[in-house]
XYZ file of C-alpha atoms in Angstrom:
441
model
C 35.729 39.417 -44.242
C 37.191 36.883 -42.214
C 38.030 39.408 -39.526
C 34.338 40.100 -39.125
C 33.332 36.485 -39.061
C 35.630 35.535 -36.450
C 34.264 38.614 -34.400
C 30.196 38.141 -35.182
C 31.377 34.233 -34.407
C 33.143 35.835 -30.882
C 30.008 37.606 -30.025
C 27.683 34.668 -31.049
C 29.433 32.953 -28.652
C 29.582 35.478 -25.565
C 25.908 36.110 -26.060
C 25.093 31.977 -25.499
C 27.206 31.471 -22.918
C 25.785 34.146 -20.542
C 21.939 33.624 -22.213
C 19.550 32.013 -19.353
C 17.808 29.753 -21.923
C 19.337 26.891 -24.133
C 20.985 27.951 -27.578
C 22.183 25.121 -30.085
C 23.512 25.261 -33.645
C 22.289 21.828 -35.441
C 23.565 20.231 -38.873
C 21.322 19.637 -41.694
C 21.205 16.439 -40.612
C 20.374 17.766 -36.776
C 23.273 16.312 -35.356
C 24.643 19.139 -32.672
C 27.405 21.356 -33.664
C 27.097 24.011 -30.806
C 25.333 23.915 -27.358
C 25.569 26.802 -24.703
C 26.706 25.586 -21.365
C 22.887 26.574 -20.045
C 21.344 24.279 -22.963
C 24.624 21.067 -21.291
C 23.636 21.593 -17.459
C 19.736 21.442 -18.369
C 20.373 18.143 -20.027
C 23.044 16.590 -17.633
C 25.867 16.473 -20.600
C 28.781 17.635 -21.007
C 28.994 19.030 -24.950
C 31.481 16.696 -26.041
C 28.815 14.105 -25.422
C 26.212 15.883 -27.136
C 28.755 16.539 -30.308
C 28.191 12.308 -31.268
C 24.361 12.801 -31.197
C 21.305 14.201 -32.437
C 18.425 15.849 -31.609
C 16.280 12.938 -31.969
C 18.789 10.670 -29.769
C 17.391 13.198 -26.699
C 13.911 13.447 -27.791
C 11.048 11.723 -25.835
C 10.252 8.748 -28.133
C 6.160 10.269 -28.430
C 7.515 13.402 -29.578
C 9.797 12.071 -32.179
C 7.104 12.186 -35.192
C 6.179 15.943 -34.025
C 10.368 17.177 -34.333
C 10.421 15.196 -37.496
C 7.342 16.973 -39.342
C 8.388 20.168 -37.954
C 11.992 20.234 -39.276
C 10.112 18.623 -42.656
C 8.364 21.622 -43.322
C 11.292 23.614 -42.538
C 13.820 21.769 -45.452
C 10.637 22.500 -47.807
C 10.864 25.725 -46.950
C 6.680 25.754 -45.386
C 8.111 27.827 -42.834
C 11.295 29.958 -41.841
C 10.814 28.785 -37.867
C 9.180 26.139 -36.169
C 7.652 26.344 -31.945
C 6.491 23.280 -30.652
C 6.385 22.390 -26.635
C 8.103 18.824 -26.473
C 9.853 16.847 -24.269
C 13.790 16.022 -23.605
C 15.311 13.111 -22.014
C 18.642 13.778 -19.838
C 21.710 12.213 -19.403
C 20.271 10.800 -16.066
C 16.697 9.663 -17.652
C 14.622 12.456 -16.791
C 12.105 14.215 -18.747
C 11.446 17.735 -19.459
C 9.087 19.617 -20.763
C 10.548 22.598 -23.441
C 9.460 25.043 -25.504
C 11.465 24.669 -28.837
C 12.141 27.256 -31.096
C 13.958 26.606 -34.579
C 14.873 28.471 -37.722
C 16.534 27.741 -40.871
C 19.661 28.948 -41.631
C 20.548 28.567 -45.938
C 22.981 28.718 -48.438
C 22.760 30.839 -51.639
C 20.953 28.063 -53.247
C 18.596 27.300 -50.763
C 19.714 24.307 -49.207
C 20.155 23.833 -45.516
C 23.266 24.914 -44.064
C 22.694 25.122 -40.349
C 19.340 24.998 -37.968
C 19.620 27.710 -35.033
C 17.095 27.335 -31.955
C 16.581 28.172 -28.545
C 15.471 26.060 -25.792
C 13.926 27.261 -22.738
C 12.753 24.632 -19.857
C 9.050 24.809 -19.573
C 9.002 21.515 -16.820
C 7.790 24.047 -14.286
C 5.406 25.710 -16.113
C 3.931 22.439 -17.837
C 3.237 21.200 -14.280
C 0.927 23.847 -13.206
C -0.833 23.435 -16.433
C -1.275 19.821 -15.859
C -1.956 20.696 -11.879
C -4.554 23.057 -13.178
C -6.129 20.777 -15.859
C -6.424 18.243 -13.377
C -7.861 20.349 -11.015
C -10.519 21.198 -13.237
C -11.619 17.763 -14.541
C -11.347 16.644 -10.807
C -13.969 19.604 -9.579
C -15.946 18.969 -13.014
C -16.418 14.393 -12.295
C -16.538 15.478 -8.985
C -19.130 17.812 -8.732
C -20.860 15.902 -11.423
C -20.756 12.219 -10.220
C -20.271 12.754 -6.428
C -22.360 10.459 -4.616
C -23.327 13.700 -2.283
C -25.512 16.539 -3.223
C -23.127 19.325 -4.581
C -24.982 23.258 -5.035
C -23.154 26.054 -6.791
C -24.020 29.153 -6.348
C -23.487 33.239 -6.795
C -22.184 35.241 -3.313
C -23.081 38.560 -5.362
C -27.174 37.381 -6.883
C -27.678 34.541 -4.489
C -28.869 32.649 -7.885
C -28.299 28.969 -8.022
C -25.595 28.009 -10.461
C -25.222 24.659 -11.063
C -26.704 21.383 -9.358
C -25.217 17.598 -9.550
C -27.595 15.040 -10.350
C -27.943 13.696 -6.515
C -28.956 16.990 -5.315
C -31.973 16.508 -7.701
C -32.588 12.975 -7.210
C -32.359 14.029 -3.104
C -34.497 17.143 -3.585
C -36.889 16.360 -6.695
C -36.561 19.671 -8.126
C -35.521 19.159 -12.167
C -32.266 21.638 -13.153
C -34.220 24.200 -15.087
C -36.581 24.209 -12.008
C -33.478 25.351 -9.677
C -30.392 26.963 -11.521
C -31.523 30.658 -12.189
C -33.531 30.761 -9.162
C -32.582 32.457 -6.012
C -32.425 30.993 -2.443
C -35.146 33.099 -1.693
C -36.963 31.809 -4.164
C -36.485 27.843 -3.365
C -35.579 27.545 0.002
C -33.308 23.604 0.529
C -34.323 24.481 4.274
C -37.571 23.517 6.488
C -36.497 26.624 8.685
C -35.271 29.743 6.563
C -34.120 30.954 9.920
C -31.407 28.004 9.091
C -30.124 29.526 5.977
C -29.807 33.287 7.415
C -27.834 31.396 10.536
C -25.549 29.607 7.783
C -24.892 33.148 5.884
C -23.970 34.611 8.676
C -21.332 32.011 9.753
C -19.653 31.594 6.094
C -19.388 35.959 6.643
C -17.838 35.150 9.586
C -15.463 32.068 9.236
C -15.285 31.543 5.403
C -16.549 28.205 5.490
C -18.628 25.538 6.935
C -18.260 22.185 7.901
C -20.589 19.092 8.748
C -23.754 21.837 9.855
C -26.403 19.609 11.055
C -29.724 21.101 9.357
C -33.117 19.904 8.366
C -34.192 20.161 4.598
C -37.273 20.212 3.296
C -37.460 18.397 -0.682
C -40.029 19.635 -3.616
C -42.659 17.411 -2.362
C -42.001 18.842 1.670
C -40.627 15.544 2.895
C -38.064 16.227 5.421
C -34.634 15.073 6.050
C -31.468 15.550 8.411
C -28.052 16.432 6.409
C -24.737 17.357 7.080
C -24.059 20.655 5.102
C -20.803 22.561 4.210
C -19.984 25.369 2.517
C -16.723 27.011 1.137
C -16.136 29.871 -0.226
C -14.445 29.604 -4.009
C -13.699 31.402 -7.526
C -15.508 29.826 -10.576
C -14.141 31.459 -13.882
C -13.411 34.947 -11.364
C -17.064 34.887 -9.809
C -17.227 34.552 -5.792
C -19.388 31.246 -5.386
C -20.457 29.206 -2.886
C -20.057 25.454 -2.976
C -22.524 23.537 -0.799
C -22.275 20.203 -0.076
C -25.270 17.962 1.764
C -25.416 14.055 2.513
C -28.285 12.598 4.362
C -27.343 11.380 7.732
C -29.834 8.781 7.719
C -27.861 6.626 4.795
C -24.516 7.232 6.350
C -25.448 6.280 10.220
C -26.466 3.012 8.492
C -23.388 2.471 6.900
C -21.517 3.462 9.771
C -23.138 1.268 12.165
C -23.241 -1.682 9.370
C -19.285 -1.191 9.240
C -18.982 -1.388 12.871
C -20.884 -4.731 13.126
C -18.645 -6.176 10.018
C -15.917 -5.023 11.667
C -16.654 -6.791 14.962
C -17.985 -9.741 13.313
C -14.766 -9.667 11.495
C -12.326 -9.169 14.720
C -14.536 -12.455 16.041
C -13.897 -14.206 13.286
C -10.514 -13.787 13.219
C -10.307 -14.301 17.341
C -11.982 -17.564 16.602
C -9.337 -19.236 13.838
C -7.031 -21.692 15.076
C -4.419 -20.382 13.532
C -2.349 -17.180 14.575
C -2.743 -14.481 12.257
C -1.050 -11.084 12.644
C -0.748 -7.902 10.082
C 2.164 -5.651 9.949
C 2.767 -2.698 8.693
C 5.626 -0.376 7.857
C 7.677 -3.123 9.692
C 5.622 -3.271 12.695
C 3.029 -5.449 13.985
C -0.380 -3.621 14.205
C -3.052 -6.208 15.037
C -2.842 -10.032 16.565
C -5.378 -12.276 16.959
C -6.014 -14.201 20.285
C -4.298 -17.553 18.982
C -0.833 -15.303 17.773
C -0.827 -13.974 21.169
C -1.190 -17.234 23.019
C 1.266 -18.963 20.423
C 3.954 -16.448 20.906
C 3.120 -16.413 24.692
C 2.662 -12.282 24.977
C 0.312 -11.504 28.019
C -2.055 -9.582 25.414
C -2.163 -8.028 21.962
C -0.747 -4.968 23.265
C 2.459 -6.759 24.036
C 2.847 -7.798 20.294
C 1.223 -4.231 19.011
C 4.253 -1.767 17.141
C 6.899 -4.604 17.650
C 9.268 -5.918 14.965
C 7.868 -8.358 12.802
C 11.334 -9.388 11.975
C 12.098 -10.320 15.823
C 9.863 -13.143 15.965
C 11.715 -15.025 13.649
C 14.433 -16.715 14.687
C 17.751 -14.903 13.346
C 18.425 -17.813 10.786
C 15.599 -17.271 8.830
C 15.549 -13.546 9.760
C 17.147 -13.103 6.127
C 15.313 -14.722 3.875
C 12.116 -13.390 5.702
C 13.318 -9.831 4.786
C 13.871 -10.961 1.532
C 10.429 -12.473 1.249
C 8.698 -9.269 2.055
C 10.248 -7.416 -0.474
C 9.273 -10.105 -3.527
C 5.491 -9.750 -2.286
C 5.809 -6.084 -2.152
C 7.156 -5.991 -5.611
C 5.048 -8.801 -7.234
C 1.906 -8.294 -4.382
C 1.961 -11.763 -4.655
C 1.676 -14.030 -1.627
C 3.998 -16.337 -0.477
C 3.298 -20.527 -0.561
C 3.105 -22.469 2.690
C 7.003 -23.017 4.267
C 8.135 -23.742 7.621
C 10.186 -21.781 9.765
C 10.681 -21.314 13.550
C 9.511 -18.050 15.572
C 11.166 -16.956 18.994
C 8.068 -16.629 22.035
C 8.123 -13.971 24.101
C 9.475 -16.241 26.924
C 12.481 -16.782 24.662
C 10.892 -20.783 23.592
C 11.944 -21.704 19.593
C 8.052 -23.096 17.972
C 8.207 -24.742 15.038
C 5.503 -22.977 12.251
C 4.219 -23.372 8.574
C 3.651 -19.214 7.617
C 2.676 -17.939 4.362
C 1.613 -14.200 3.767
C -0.051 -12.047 2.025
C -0.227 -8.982 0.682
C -3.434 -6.463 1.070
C -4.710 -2.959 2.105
C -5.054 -2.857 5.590
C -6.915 0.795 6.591
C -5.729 2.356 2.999
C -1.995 1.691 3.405
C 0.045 -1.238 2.428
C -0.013 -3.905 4.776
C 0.717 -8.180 5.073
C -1.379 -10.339 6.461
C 0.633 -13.087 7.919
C -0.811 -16.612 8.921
C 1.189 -19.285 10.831
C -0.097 -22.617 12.567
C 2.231 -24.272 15.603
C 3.748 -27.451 14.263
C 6.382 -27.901 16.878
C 4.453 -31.116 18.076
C 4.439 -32.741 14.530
C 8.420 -32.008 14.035
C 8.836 -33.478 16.925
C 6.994 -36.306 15.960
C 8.970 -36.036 12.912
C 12.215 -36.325 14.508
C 11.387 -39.350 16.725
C 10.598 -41.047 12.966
C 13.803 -40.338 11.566
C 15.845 -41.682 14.834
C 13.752 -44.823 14.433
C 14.327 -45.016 11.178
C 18.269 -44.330 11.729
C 18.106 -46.494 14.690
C 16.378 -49.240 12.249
C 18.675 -49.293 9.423
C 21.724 -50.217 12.129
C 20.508 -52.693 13.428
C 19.508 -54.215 10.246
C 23.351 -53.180 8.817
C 24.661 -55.224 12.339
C 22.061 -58.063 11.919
C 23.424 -58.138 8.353
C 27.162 -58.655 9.416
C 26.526 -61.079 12.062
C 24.766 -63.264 9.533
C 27.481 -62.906 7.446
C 29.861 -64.071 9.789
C 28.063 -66.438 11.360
C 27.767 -67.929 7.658
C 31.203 -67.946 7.287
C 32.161 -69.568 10.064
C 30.049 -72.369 9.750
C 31.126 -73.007 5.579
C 34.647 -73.468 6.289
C 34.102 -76.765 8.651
C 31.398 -77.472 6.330
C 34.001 -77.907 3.429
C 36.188 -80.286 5.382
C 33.527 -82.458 6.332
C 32.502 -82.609 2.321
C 35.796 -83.382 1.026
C 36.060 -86.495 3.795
C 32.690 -87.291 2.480
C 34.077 -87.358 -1.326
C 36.920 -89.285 0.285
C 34.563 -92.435 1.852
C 32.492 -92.492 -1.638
C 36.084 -93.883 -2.652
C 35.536 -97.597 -3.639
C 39.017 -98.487 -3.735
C 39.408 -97.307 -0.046
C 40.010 -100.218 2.800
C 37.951 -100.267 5.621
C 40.784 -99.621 8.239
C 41.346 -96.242 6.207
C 37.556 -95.427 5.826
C 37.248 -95.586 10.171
C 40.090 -93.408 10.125
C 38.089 -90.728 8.373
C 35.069 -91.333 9.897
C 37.075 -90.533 13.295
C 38.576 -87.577 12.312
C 35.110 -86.198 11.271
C 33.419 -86.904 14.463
C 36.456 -85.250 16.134
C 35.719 -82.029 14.348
């Protein structure tokens, strides 16, 4: 009996080492007594690793209360095997997706003795569901809330399918009035020369793209759109997707764009302060005053340089440092002074803070600095004065105490020969002797 053990366990074991999905062997209490080599290199562990934990210790904390139930109902014996779709953590931190497959293995009385399962790495799979998914519900809140008029409809009957709601609040027609109906039937067009011209070049090209065409609305008001059509597989069925926006609406915003964005390039021309934007390390846009502060001939000059080489190399470090934290926090920096380098090699003093914001969809910081080198200056001349200052108080200081010493220590001679006159017991002979010795001094 033990002969045939050893061979079934000899076989178990060839079979999971050369099987292309992941086999384990788990105690009652899920902790892992055998993983194939295919189950260790999905996971990034080496099984001697694995042998300290359990299944749970690898299981995506969301998907913990799903294992748990599952091998619940498998101790009270609900089930013989359990398949659930959950995910795995690896060694390294990354997740994937598996489909799990455990049975029960029990004693003669019934009670657990080991859980068997395969695991098979759906990661692949799972994203292509979730691509597809996505897909859908972005075609489904796109076609439904697009802000342009959106027509689906059969290649085979020519029927409309489906329209969004700003097709019928362009049009006027109501859904039931359209979807059913053929193009023949409601024609979007003024011309319906114009829709056997757009047939004809979907037959040909497959699709297309900003057609400039005149429709004509339920009550025969008439507009100028951009159409396009593609060609595309709804649930198996050939349709075509038609798109429409009225021209009118989006020359305006065009041309209001164009007139903020010049009024906005003025504005900015105008400050008194130099203000550049860079980009991916790069300087893409000056104003007037950062060209005339760094000296450059034109904006050109400053355009895809460096933003790092205007600064002069001993902040050039802590600038690079700076632009990471307000990438990371997309926070802006507070007001600080450094110095920039000019074009014609001249150090300015500046205050700079920055900012960062979207410039054209991509990641940008808007940098502002204001030419200070006159005020440090000024600053400078202050401090010698004030250096200058305190010296000559220090030496005015000495002198006076000098001055005061020299003068106390004659001062002391004469009062002690004063003391000496006050004496009444002195004769007068004595007291002119004094009195000549103090006029001598």
């Amino acid at each position: 009996m033990t002969e045939i053990k050893h061979e079934n366990d000899k076989y178990f074991r060839l079979f999971a080492e050369n099987s292309v999905v992941g086999i384990i062997v788990l105690s009652p209490e899920i902790k892992f007594l055998f993983a194939n080599e295919f189950f260790c290199h999905m996971l990034d562990y080496e099984f001697d690793e694995l042998q300290n934990k359990t299944l749970t210790e690898i299981t995506h904390p969301e998907d913990i209360e799903l294992c748990y139930n599952e091998f619940l109902s498998l101790r009270k014996k609900e089930k013989d095997v359990f398949q659930i779709e959950k995910r795995h953590i690896t060694k390294n931190g990354n997740i994937i997706w598996c489909e799990v497959s455990i049975s029960a293995s029990r004693k003669a009385n019934g009670d657990i003795e080991i859980f068997t399962g395969t695991i098979n790495n759906i990661t692949q799979r799972k994203k292509i569901e979730q691509q597809e998914f996505d897909s859908r519900q972005l075609f489904s809140k796109l076609f439904k809330d697009s802000p342009v008029a959106i027509v689906l409809g059969s290649v085979e009957t020519q029927q409309y399918l489906d329209v969004n709601d700003t097709f019928i609040r362009y049009m006027g027609y109501s859904r039931e009035e359209i979807i059913g109906k053929k193009s023949t039937e409601i024609s979007l067009f003024e011309n319906d020369l114009d829709r056997e011209t757009m047939i004809d070049i979907v037959k040909k090209k497959g699709y297309i793209n900003g057609y400039q065409i005149n429709c004509k609305t339920k009550i025969g008001q008439i507009m100028t759109v951009l159409f396009s059509i593609s060609l595309v597989k709804v649930n198996g069925t050939d349709c075509l997707i038609l798109t429409a926006m009225d021209i009118s609406g989006r020359i305006a915003t065009e041309n209001a764009l164009k007139e903020s964005e010049t009024n906005y390039k003025s504005l900015i021309n105008f400050l008194p302060d130099g203000i550049i934007v860079h980009q991916n390390k790069s300087i893409v846009m000056a104003n007037n005053m950062a060209v005339k502060l760094l000296e450059a001939k034109s904006e050109i000059d400053l355009l895809n340089k460096s933003a790092i080489e205007i600064v002069h190399p001993k902040y050039r470090i802590h600038t690079i440092e700076r632009i990471r934290q307000t990438e990371s926090s997309r926070e802006g920096t507070p007001l600080l002074e450094e110095e920039f380098i000019t074009f014609t090699g001249k150090t300015i003093y500046v205050e700079v803070a920055s900012l960062p914001f979207k410039y054209k969809g991509k990641v940008a910081h808007l940098v502002v600095f204001r030419d200070i080198s006159d005020r440090k200056r000024s600053e400078f001349e202050l401090i010698r004065a004030k250096n200058k200052a305190e010296e000559s108080d220090r030496l005015k200081s000495a002198f006076l105490a000098n001055m005061s010493h020299e003068i106390r220590t004659p001062m002391n001679a004469i009062k002690g020969f004063a003391q000496l006159l006050e004496d009444p017991e002195l004769t007068n002979p004595k007291r002119s002797q004094f009195i000549k010795i103090i006029n001598q001094r």
